[in-house]
mmCIF file of C-alpha atoms and ligand atoms in Angstrom:
data_model
loop_
_atom_site.group_PDB
_atom_site.id
_atom_site.type_symbol
_atom_site.label_atom_id
_atom_site.label_comp_id
_atom_site.label_asym_id
_atom_site.label_seq_id
_atom_site.Cartn_x
_atom_site.Cartn_y
_atom_site.Cartn_z
ATOM 1 C CA MET A 173 123.873 117.479 80.559
ATOM 2 C CA SER A 174 124.412 117.811 76.835
ATOM 3 C CA ASP A 175 120.708 118.361 76.504
ATOM 4 C CA ALA A 176 120.016 121.758 75.033
ATOM 5 C CA PRO A 177 116.705 123.108 76.153
ATOM 6 C CA GLY A 178 114.250 122.801 73.314
ATOM 7 C CA SER A 179 110.738 121.756 72.577
ATOM 8 C CA SER A 180 109.926 118.202 73.545
ATOM 9 C CA GLU A 181 108.525 117.488 70.075
ATOM 10 C CA GLU A 182 111.885 118.310 68.596
ATOM 11 C CA LYS A 183 113.572 115.852 70.944
ATOM 12 C CA GLU A 184 111.007 113.191 70.149
ATOM 13 C CA ALA A 185 111.709 113.505 66.416
ATOM 14 C CA SER A 186 115.445 113.162 66.743
ATOM 15 C CA SER A 187 115.601 110.195 69.079
ATOM 16 C CA PRO A 188 116.160 111.318 72.642
ATOM 17 C CA ASP A 189 118.486 108.370 73.229
ATOM 18 C CA LEU A 190 121.093 109.629 70.819
ATOM 19 C CA GLN A 191 121.261 112.900 72.668
ATOM 20 C CA GLU A 192 121.334 111.502 76.115
ATOM 21 C CA GLU A 193 123.385 108.322 75.990
ATOM 22 C CA PRO A 194 126.829 109.805 75.340
ATOM 23 C CA SER A 195 126.704 112.262 78.223
ATOM 24 C CA ASP A 196 126.356 109.493 80.759
ATOM 25 C CA SER A 197 128.599 106.897 79.175
ATOM 26 C CA SER A 198 131.528 109.303 78.933
ATOM 27 C CA GLU A 199 132.145 108.340 82.549
ATOM 28 C CA ASP A 200 133.124 104.886 81.349
ATOM 29 C CA ASP A 201 135.971 106.107 79.136
ATOM 30 C CA ILE A 202 134.816 104.466 75.950
ATOM 31 C CA SER A 203 137.258 103.915 73.097
ATOM 32 C CA GLY A 204 137.838 101.665 70.088
ATOM 33 C CA ASP A 205 136.079 98.308 70.238
ATOM 34 C CA ALA A 206 134.165 99.241 73.303
ATOM 35 C CA GLU A 207 132.808 102.221 71.442
ATOM 36 C CA MET A 208 131.662 100.018 68.539
ATOM 37 C CA ASP A 209 130.002 97.674 70.977
ATOM 38 C CA PHE A 210 128.353 100.588 72.635
ATOM 39 C CA LEU A 211 127.061 101.980 69.330
ATOM 40 C CA ARG A 212 125.865 98.576 68.184
ATOM 41 C CA SER A 213 123.984 98.046 71.402
ATOM 42 C CA LEU A 214 122.640 101.578 71.313
ATOM 43 C CA PHE A 215 121.309 101.218 67.772
ATOM 44 C CA SER A 216 119.830 97.809 68.315
ATOM 45 C CA ARG A 217 118.107 99.100 71.410
ATOM 46 C CA THR A 218 116.943 102.338 69.822
ATOM 47 C CA LEU A 219 115.653 100.588 66.720
ATOM 48 C CA GLY A 220 114.124 97.783 68.716
ATOM 49 C CA LEU A 221 116.317 95.143 67.105
ATOM 50 C CA GLY A 222 117.450 93.603 70.330
ATOM 51 C CA THR A 223 114.995 90.735 70.225
ATOM 52 C CA GLY A 224 117.448 88.185 68.867
ATOM 53 C CA GLU A 225 119.055 87.501 72.176
ATOM 54 C CA LYS A 226 117.188 86.056 75.087
ATOM 55 C CA VAL A 227 118.714 87.557 78.182
ATOM 56 C CA LEU A 228 117.186 85.239 80.780
ATOM 57 C CA ASP A 229 118.103 81.558 80.646
ATOM 58 C CA GLU A 230 114.647 80.759 81.996
ATOM 59 C CA LEU A 231 111.456 82.803 82.347
ATOM 60 C CA THR A 232 111.199 82.229 86.080
ATOM 61 C CA LEU A 233 112.186 83.961 89.287
ATOM 62 C CA ASP A 234 115.307 81.749 89.313
ATOM 63 C CA GLY A 235 116.167 82.980 85.836
ATOM 64 C CA VAL A 236 115.847 86.583 87.021
ATOM 65 C CA ALA A 237 117.974 85.875 90.097
ATOM 66 C CA ARG A 238 120.729 84.301 87.968
ATOM 67 C CA TYR A 239 120.644 87.319 85.652
ATOM 68 C CA ILE A 240 121.034 89.727 88.589
ATOM 69 C CA GLN A 241 123.924 87.627 89.911
ATOM 70 C CA SER A 242 125.605 87.487 86.491
ATOM 71 C CA GLY A 243 126.820 91.061 86.882
ATOM 72 C CA LYS A 244 125.277 92.044 83.535
ATOM 73 C CA CYS A 245 122.290 93.572 85.249
ATOM 74 C CA LYS A 246 123.382 96.920 86.635
ATOM 75 C CA ASP A 247 120.447 99.266 86.177
ATOM 76 C CA ILE A 248 117.220 98.019 87.700
ATOM 77 C CA ILE A 249 114.077 100.094 87.540
ATOM 78 C CA CYS A 250 111.217 99.332 89.906
ATOM 79 C CA MET A 251 107.672 100.364 89.046
ATOM 80 C CA VAL A 252 105.364 100.118 92.024
ATOM 81 C CA GLY A 253 101.722 100.727 92.872
ATOM 82 C CA ALA A 254 99.286 100.540 95.753
ATOM 83 C CA GLY A 255 99.772 96.777 96.115
ATOM 84 C CA ILE A 256 103.162 97.251 97.737
ATOM 85 C CA SER A 257 101.630 99.314 100.556
ATOM 86 C CA THR A 258 98.550 97.284 101.405
ATOM 87 C CA SER A 259 100.452 95.133 103.905
ATOM 88 C CA ALA A 260 101.431 98.389 105.653
ATOM 89 C CA GLY A 261 97.726 98.990 106.249
ATOM 90 C CA ILE A 262 97.498 101.857 103.791
ATOM 91 C CA PRO A 263 94.301 101.907 101.762
ATOM 92 C CA ASP A 264 94.464 102.477 98.044
ATOM 93 C CA PHE A 265 93.140 106.033 97.799
ATOM 94 C CA ARG A 266 91.700 105.774 94.331
ATOM 95 C CA SER A 267 90.730 102.148 93.953
ATOM 96 C CA PRO A 268 86.970 101.575 93.840
ATOM 97 C CA GLU A 269 87.456 98.215 95.592
ATOM 98 C CA THR A 270 88.323 99.814 98.931
ATOM 99 C CA GLY A 271 84.750 101.008 99.265
ATOM 100 C CA LEU A 272 86.122 104.493 99.660
ATOM 101 C CA TYR A 273 83.752 106.093 97.201
ATOM 102 C CA ALA A 274 80.746 104.444 98.827
ATOM 103 C CA ASN A 275 81.898 106.009 102.084
ATOM 104 C CA LEU A 276 81.809 109.561 100.769
ATOM 105 C CA GLN A 277 78.075 110.287 100.987
ATOM 106 C CA LYS A 278 78.449 112.310 104.167
ATOM 107 C CA TYR A 279 80.524 114.906 102.331
ATOM 108 C CA ASN A 280 77.687 115.894 99.974
ATOM 109 C CA LEU A 281 79.867 115.764 96.892
ATOM 110 C CA PRO A 282 78.325 116.442 93.486
ATOM 111 C CA TYR A 283 79.876 113.106 92.429
ATOM 112 C CA PRO A 284 82.379 110.924 94.322
ATOM 113 C CA GLN A 285 85.501 111.652 92.258
ATOM 114 C CA ALA A 286 85.060 115.385 92.946
ATOM 115 C CA ILE A 287 86.936 114.906 96.208
ATOM 116 C CA PHE A 288 90.152 114.419 94.183
ATOM 117 C CA GLN A 289 89.311 116.972 91.494
ATOM 118 C CA ILE A 290 91.509 120.063 91.597
ATOM 119 C CA ASP A 291 88.819 122.579 90.610
ATOM 120 C CA TYR A 292 86.403 121.261 93.210
ATOM 121 C CA PHE A 293 89.135 121.148 95.849
ATOM 122 C CA LYS A 294 90.050 124.800 95.356
ATOM 123 C CA LYS A 295 86.443 125.813 96.038
ATOM 124 C CA HIS A 296 85.604 123.185 98.661
ATOM 125 C CA PRO A 297 88.741 121.822 100.319
ATOM 126 C CA GLU A 298 86.957 120.579 103.464
ATOM 127 C CA PRO A 299 85.846 117.137 102.222
ATOM 128 C CA PHE A 300 89.360 116.244 101.059
ATOM 129 C CA PHE A 301 90.920 117.150 104.397
ATOM 130 C CA ALA A 302 88.181 115.369 106.340
ATOM 131 C CA LEU A 303 88.876 112.252 104.302
ATOM 132 C CA ALA A 304 92.631 112.697 104.760
ATOM 133 C CA LYS A 305 92.078 112.725 108.523
ATOM 134 C CA GLU A 306 89.896 109.637 108.344
ATOM 135 C CA LEU A 307 92.419 107.719 106.231
ATOM 136 C CA TYR A 308 95.594 109.076 107.839
ATOM 137 C CA PRO A 309 97.813 106.066 108.564
ATOM 138 C CA GLY A 310 98.394 105.344 112.245
ATOM 139 C CA GLN A 311 101.951 104.499 111.373
ATOM 140 C CA PHE A 312 104.248 104.835 108.388
ATOM 141 C CA LYS A 313 105.908 101.447 108.395
ATOM 142 C CA PRO A 314 107.397 100.355 105.073
ATOM 143 C CA THR A 315 106.951 96.762 103.974
ATOM 144 C CA VAL A 316 109.392 93.967 103.114
ATOM 145 C CA CYS A 317 108.945 95.030 99.500
ATOM 146 C CA HIS A 318 109.945 98.638 100.249
ATOM 147 C CA TYR A 319 113.079 97.420 102.025
ATOM 148 C CA PHE A 320 113.900 95.085 99.149
ATOM 149 C CA ILE A 321 113.994 98.142 96.866
ATOM 150 C CA ARG A 322 116.189 99.862 99.443
ATOM 151 C CA MET A 323 118.551 96.859 99.286
ATOM 152 C CA LEU A 324 118.767 97.177 95.511
ATOM 153 C CA LYS A 325 119.854 100.760 96.098
ATOM 154 C CA ASP A 326 122.376 99.834 98.777
ATOM 155 C CA LYS A 327 123.880 97.262 96.417
ATOM 156 C CA GLY A 328 124.196 99.848 93.665
ATOM 157 C CA LEU A 329 121.664 98.110 91.427
ATOM 158 C CA LEU A 330 118.755 100.543 91.548
ATOM 159 C CA ARG A 331 118.514 103.026 88.728
ATOM 160 C CA ARG A 332 115.241 104.456 90.038
ATOM 161 C CA CYS A 333 111.955 103.585 91.670
ATOM 162 C CA TYR A 334 108.852 104.867 89.887
ATOM 163 C CA SER A 335 105.967 104.913 92.320
ATOM 164 C CA GLN A 336 102.274 105.593 91.916
ATOM 165 C CA ASN A 337 101.926 105.808 95.684
ATOM 166 C CA ILE A 338 101.605 109.014 97.641
ATOM 167 C CA ASP A 339 102.143 107.433 101.053
ATOM 168 C CA THR A 340 105.855 108.382 101.392
ATOM 169 C CA LEU A 341 106.805 104.819 102.409
ATOM 170 C CA GLU A 342 109.622 104.657 99.855
ATOM 171 C CA ARG A 343 111.215 107.623 101.613
ATOM 172 C CA ALA A 344 110.508 106.084 105.010
ATOM 173 C CA ALA A 345 112.367 102.967 103.808
ATOM 174 C CA GLY A 346 115.450 105.043 103.076
ATOM 175 C CA LEU A 347 115.182 105.937 99.402
ATOM 176 C CA GLN A 348 116.316 109.481 98.690
ATOM 177 C CA GLU A 349 114.554 112.005 96.537
ATOM 178 C CA GLU A 350 116.917 111.301 93.618
ATOM 179 C CA ASP A 351 116.143 107.560 93.790
ATOM 180 C CA LEU A 352 112.469 108.224 93.322
ATOM 181 C CA VAL A 353 109.952 109.389 90.808
ATOM 182 C CA GLU A 354 106.658 109.874 92.613
ATOM 183 C CA ALA A 355 104.490 109.862 89.529
ATOM 184 C CA HIS A 356 101.319 110.864 91.349
ATOM 185 C CA GLY A 357 103.026 113.205 93.754
ATOM 186 C CA THR A 358 103.478 112.768 97.480
ATOM 187 C CA PHE A 359 102.046 113.718 100.838
ATOM 188 C CA TYR A 360 105.614 114.302 102.031
ATOM 189 C CA THR A 361 105.531 117.996 101.112
ATOM 190 C CA SER A 362 102.761 120.530 100.550
ATOM 191 C CA HIS A 363 102.645 123.870 98.771
ATOM 192 C CA CYS A 364 100.576 127.014 98.790
ATOM 193 C CA VAL A 365 98.326 126.840 95.723
ATOM 194 C CA SER A 366 98.997 130.485 94.794
ATOM 195 C CA PHE A 367 101.295 130.553 91.742
ATOM 196 C CA LEU A 368 102.861 133.746 93.050
ATOM 197 C CA CYS A 369 103.684 132.259 96.433
ATOM 198 C CA ARG A 370 104.177 128.454 96.303
ATOM 199 C CA LYS A 371 105.522 128.375 99.880
ATOM 200 C CA GLU A 372 106.459 124.830 100.928
ATOM 201 C CA TYR A 373 105.203 123.067 104.044
ATOM 202 C CA THR A 374 106.272 119.839 105.730
ATOM 203 C CA LEU A 375 104.303 116.681 106.435
ATOM 204 C CA ASP A 376 104.308 117.455 110.173
ATOM 205 C CA TRP A 377 102.841 120.894 109.524
ATOM 206 C CA MET A 378 100.150 119.423 107.290
ATOM 207 C CA LYS A 379 99.395 116.616 109.738
ATOM 208 C CA GLU A 380 98.827 119.106 112.542
ATOM 209 C CA LYS A 381 96.332 121.054 110.388
ATOM 210 C CA ILE A 382 94.539 117.892 109.310
ATOM 211 C CA PHE A 383 94.165 116.586 112.853
ATOM 212 C CA SER A 384 93.082 119.933 114.299
ATOM 213 C CA GLU A 385 90.489 120.070 111.492
ATOM 214 C CA GLN A 386 91.632 123.408 110.159
ATOM 215 C CA VAL A 387 91.718 123.952 106.409
ATOM 216 C CA PRO A 388 95.466 124.555 105.909
ATOM 217 C CA LYS A 389 96.106 128.180 104.968
ATOM 218 C CA CYS A 390 99.405 129.677 103.843
ATOM 219 C CA GLU A 391 101.201 131.619 106.566
ATOM 220 C CA LYS A 392 102.532 134.051 104.002
ATOM 221 C CA CYS A 393 99.540 134.802 101.776
ATOM 222 C CA ASN A 394 96.595 133.021 103.408
ATOM 223 C CA ASP A 395 95.807 131.036 100.264
ATOM 224 C CA LEU A 396 95.024 127.328 100.461
ATOM 225 C CA VAL A 397 97.844 124.819 101.088
ATOM 226 C CA LYS A 398 97.606 121.502 99.245
ATOM 227 C CA PRO A 399 99.616 118.305 99.690
ATOM 228 C CA ASP A 400 101.815 117.694 96.615
ATOM 229 C CA ILE A 401 99.695 114.805 95.417
ATOM 230 C CA VAL A 402 98.445 114.916 91.853
ATOM 231 C CA PHE A 403 94.723 115.603 91.747
ATOM 232 C CA PHE A 404 92.509 114.741 88.801
ATOM 233 C CA GLY A 405 92.870 117.663 86.412
ATOM 234 C CA GLU A 406 96.500 118.297 87.324
ATOM 235 C CA ASN A 407 99.596 117.410 85.330
ATOM 236 C CA LEU A 408 102.039 114.771 86.453
ATOM 237 C CA PRO A 409 105.260 116.193 87.854
ATOM 238 C CA ALA A 410 107.614 117.370 85.076
ATOM 239 C CA ARG A 411 110.282 115.153 86.647
ATOM 240 C CA PHE A 412 108.271 112.090 85.640
ATOM 241 C CA PHE A 413 108.725 112.853 81.935
ATOM 242 C CA THR A 414 112.304 114.123 81.980
ATOM 243 C CA THR A 415 113.616 111.307 84.174
ATOM 244 C CA MET A 416 111.712 108.632 82.271
ATOM 245 C CA LYS A 417 113.467 109.605 79.040
ATOM 246 C CA MET A 418 116.855 109.187 80.655
ATOM 247 C CA ASP A 419 116.166 106.035 82.638
ATOM 248 C CA PHE A 420 114.150 103.656 80.533
ATOM 249 C CA PRO A 421 116.396 103.361 77.432
ATOM 250 C CA ARG A 422 119.211 102.035 79.633
ATOM 251 C CA CYS A 423 117.271 99.759 81.940
ATOM 252 C CA ASP A 424 118.694 96.224 82.390
ATOM 253 C CA LEU A 425 115.751 94.845 84.363
ATOM 254 C CA LEU A 426 112.291 96.188 85.044
ATOM 255 C CA ILE A 427 110.591 94.976 88.216
ATOM 256 C CA ILE A 428 106.889 95.814 88.341
ATOM 257 C CA MET A 429 105.158 95.309 91.677
ATOM 258 C CA GLY A 430 101.704 95.798 93.108
ATOM 259 C CA THR A 431 100.164 97.677 90.231
ATOM 260 C CA SER A 432 97.366 96.692 87.901
ATOM 261 C CA LEU A 433 98.957 98.873 85.198
ATOM 262 C CA GLN A 434 95.605 100.500 84.488
ATOM 263 C CA VAL A 435 96.493 104.161 85.005
ATOM 264 C CA GLN A 436 98.157 106.058 82.159
ATOM 265 C CA PRO A 437 100.715 107.328 81.459
ATOM 266 C CA PHE A 438 102.322 105.255 84.228
ATOM 267 C CA ALA A 439 101.205 101.946 82.708
ATOM 268 C CA SER A 440 102.834 102.761 79.364
ATOM 269 C CA LEU A 441 106.277 102.831 80.997
ATOM 270 C CA VAL A 442 106.592 99.055 80.637
ATOM 271 C CA SER A 443 107.007 99.526 76.887
ATOM 272 C CA LYS A 444 109.761 102.125 77.267
ATOM 273 C CA VAL A 445 112.550 99.710 78.133
ATOM 274 C CA PRO A 446 114.702 98.224 75.351
ATOM 275 C CA LYS A 447 113.169 95.242 73.547
ATOM 276 C CA ASP A 448 115.551 92.749 75.121
ATOM 277 C CA THR A 449 115.231 94.013 78.701
ATOM 278 C CA PRO A 450 113.650 91.394 80.961
ATOM 279 C CA ARG A 451 110.537 92.439 82.869
ATOM 280 C CA LEU A 452 109.476 90.815 86.114
ATOM 281 C CA LEU A 453 105.938 91.259 87.426
ATOM 282 C CA ILE A 454 105.311 90.469 91.097
ATOM 283 C CA ASN A 455 101.587 90.825 91.639
ATOM 284 C CA MET A 456 98.486 88.985 92.812
ATOM 285 C CA GLU A 457 97.349 88.592 89.201
ATOM 286 C CA LYS A 458 98.762 88.845 85.717
ATOM 287 C CA THR A 459 98.452 92.266 84.194
ATOM 288 C CA GLY A 460 99.814 94.495 81.464
ATOM 289 C CA GLN A 461 99.270 92.089 78.579
ATOM 290 C CA SER A 462 98.485 94.069 75.432
ATOM 291 C CA ASP A 463 95.301 93.160 73.645
ATOM 292 C CA ALA A 464 95.347 91.603 70.190
ATOM 293 C CA LEU A 465 94.211 94.773 68.416
ATOM 294 C CA MET A 466 97.001 96.896 69.850
ATOM 295 C CA GLY A 467 99.439 94.155 68.888
ATOM 296 C CA MET A 468 98.172 94.138 65.308
ATOM 297 C CA LEU A 469 98.501 97.893 65.101
ATOM 298 C CA GLY A 470 102.114 97.544 66.063
ATOM 299 C CA PHE A 471 101.746 98.982 69.539
ATOM 300 C CA GLY A 472 103.764 96.153 71.000
ATOM 301 C CA GLY A 473 105.271 96.369 74.397
ATOM 302 C CA GLY A 474 102.517 94.677 76.351
ATOM 303 C CA MET A 475 103.599 91.919 78.693
ATOM 304 C CA ASP A 476 103.801 88.399 77.257
ATOM 305 C CA PHE A 477 104.240 85.679 79.852
ATOM 306 C CA ASP A 478 102.788 82.632 78.180
ATOM 307 C CA SER A 479 102.699 82.763 74.390
ATOM 308 C CA ASP A 480 105.080 80.807 72.155
ATOM 309 C CA LYS A 481 106.855 84.082 71.516
ATOM 310 C CA ALA A 482 107.377 84.904 75.177
ATOM 311 C CA TYR A 483 111.074 85.605 75.677
ATOM 312 C CA ARG A 484 111.615 88.107 78.455
ATOM 313 C CA ASP A 485 108.547 88.562 80.681
ATOM 314 C CA VAL A 486 108.304 86.727 83.988
ATOM 315 C CA VAL A 487 105.352 86.717 86.346
ATOM 316 C CA TYR A 488 105.482 85.709 89.992
ATOM 317 C CA LEU A 489 101.975 85.496 91.410
ATOM 318 C CA SER A 490 102.091 86.411 95.090
ATOM 319 C CA THR A 491 101.967 89.340 97.447
ATOM 320 C CA CYS A 492 104.750 91.826 96.846
ATOM 321 C CA ASP A 493 106.318 91.007 100.203
ATOM 322 C CA ASP A 494 106.389 87.263 99.505
ATOM 323 C CA GLY A 495 107.704 87.794 95.989
ATOM 324 C CA CYS A 496 110.510 90.053 97.178
ATOM 325 C CA MET A 497 111.437 87.656 99.951
ATOM 326 C CA ALA A 498 111.502 84.752 97.476
ATOM 327 C CA LEU A 499 113.753 86.711 95.132
ATOM 328 C CA ALA A 500 115.977 87.791 98.026
ATOM 329 C CA ASP A 501 116.254 84.135 99.037
ATOM 330 C CA LEU A 502 117.388 83.111 95.540
ATOM 331 C CA LEU A 503 119.931 85.934 95.577
ATOM 332 C CA GLY A 504 121.272 84.877 98.971
ATOM 333 C CA TRP A 505 120.059 88.119 100.528
ATOM 334 C CA LYS A 506 117.257 86.716 102.661
ATOM 335 C CA ALA A 507 118.884 86.995 106.084
ATOM 336 C CA GLU A 508 120.129 90.476 105.250
ATOM 337 C CA LEU A 509 116.659 91.616 104.161
ATOM 338 C CA GLU A 510 115.005 90.149 107.257
ATOM 339 C CA GLU A 511 117.551 91.885 109.467
ATOM 340 C CA LEU A 512 117.051 95.205 107.678
ATOM 341 C CA VAL A 513 113.265 94.973 108.140
ATOM 342 C CA ARG A 514 113.644 94.014 111.803
ATOM 343 C CA GLN A 515 116.044 96.862 112.586
ATOM 344 C CA GLU A 516 114.110 99.517 110.711
ATOM 345 C CA HIS A 517 110.772 98.479 112.187
ATOM 346 C CA ALA A 518 112.221 98.516 115.708
ATOM 347 C CA LEU A 519 113.474 102.040 115.033
ATOM 348 C CA ILE A 520 110.054 103.188 113.825
ATOM 349 C CA ASP A 521 108.321 101.577 116.811
ATOM 350 C CA SER A 522 110.610 103.222 119.325
ATOM 351 C CA LYS A 523 110.183 106.612 117.618
ATOM 352 C CA ASP A 524 106.411 106.160 117.691
ATOM 353 C CA LYS A 525 106.515 105.394 121.378
ATOM 354 C CA LYS A 526 108.552 108.519 122.028
ATOM 355 C CA ASP A 527 106.161 110.638 119.969
ATOM 356 C CA LYS A 528 103.170 109.238 121.794
ATOM 357 C CA ALA A 529 104.807 109.807 125.169
ATOM 358 C CA LYS A 530 105.524 113.380 124.150
ATOM 359 C CA THR A 531 101.909 113.928 123.100
ATOM 360 C CA ALA A 532 100.712 112.399 126.362
ATOM 361 C CA ASN A 533 102.972 114.713 128.355
ATOM 362 C CA GLN A 534 101.833 117.700 126.395
ATOM 363 C CA SER A 535 98.198 116.979 127.175
ATOM 364 C CA ALA A 536 99.285 116.984 130.800
ATOM 365 C CA ALA A 537 98.077 113.467 131.421
ATOM 366 C CA ALA A 538 100.034 112.470 134.496
ATOM 367 C CA GLU A 539 99.233 108.771 134.311
ATOM 368 C CA GLU A 540 101.465 106.667 132.095
ATOM 369 C CA LYS A 541 99.611 104.725 129.440
ATOM 370 C CA PRO A 542 101.211 102.018 127.344
ATOM 371 C CA ALA A 543 101.473 103.184 123.763
ATOM 372 C CA SER A 544 98.665 101.511 121.890
ATOM 373 C CA ASN A 545 98.681 100.940 118.207
ATOM 374 C CA LYS A 546 95.959 99.624 115.981
ATOM 375 C CA SER A 547 98.291 97.883 113.618
ATOM 376 C CA GLU A 548 100.041 95.903 116.315
HETATM 377 ZN ZN1 ZN B 810 101.077 131.393 99.995
#
């Protein structure tokens, strides 16, 4: 990286794009006309002048599909939230609609949100782990939507997936750590909370502690061990900010799925793509439209699906799975996506059966029981 370490304010002032673009594009062996084109496009993007050209021929899912097929769309960023995991049976941890907070009375919390508050957790970790046990998914089975993102990766079209989810399903679907920005952290790993120690623990280790109802303690220093999810009162992972600055200025298509775009700073990402970059929202309802006041103040960047000035934002109102399947169909990838889901789910099921058989053997139960699963 050409990036010299420096204060982030300094970078902000002298356009981060100008520092970062050349390092990556040097791969493409730019010279002469191509270089002029590159600079023109860079400046128009940086200065927000790219509104003249409408990239999509139509503000519909078909228009998006044609754009992807055109070959001009090489760097797709996905932004995803809890809505992509609901069909996997995973409750939205923080959403008030799940009735979760109403269910917390038994833990004697000073106020419901305390269960996710870092200061409270460090003093009273028990309620959080009791809740984690209660909500622990019976199975980690990624959805059609997760596998659609995996297909984008396999086809070399995925720049990155920015997820608000902590359920590790993106990883279970085959995305690697470098493909992902888990903006609110992940259950996949845990760490000792002691700044001097920070020993890492795996999901299996944590799961065993949660299910045996022991507060997880560090084997090295006996301090508390906490899943790497971001609690209220904690900062987002540094990777969120550094990666965002590299990714968003060169995004060709933003696909936003299953998020109400209510939580900052995640929600603000939609305005970080270049002005001419198309944005597709697949969600049960429209979201992300900026209000009139913010528009007047010049804080543009909100979604605009319907106004006379709409030129790049597309909404597809459906579940994330249906939306992804519809898009896959238009791209001619439907059979491939269905096959990928079928294969991967069969693999997960057979692994689950093995794990359950192992557990049954361990508990010395001689009789063979068919593996039962709530979600089946
Ligand atoms: Zn420790």
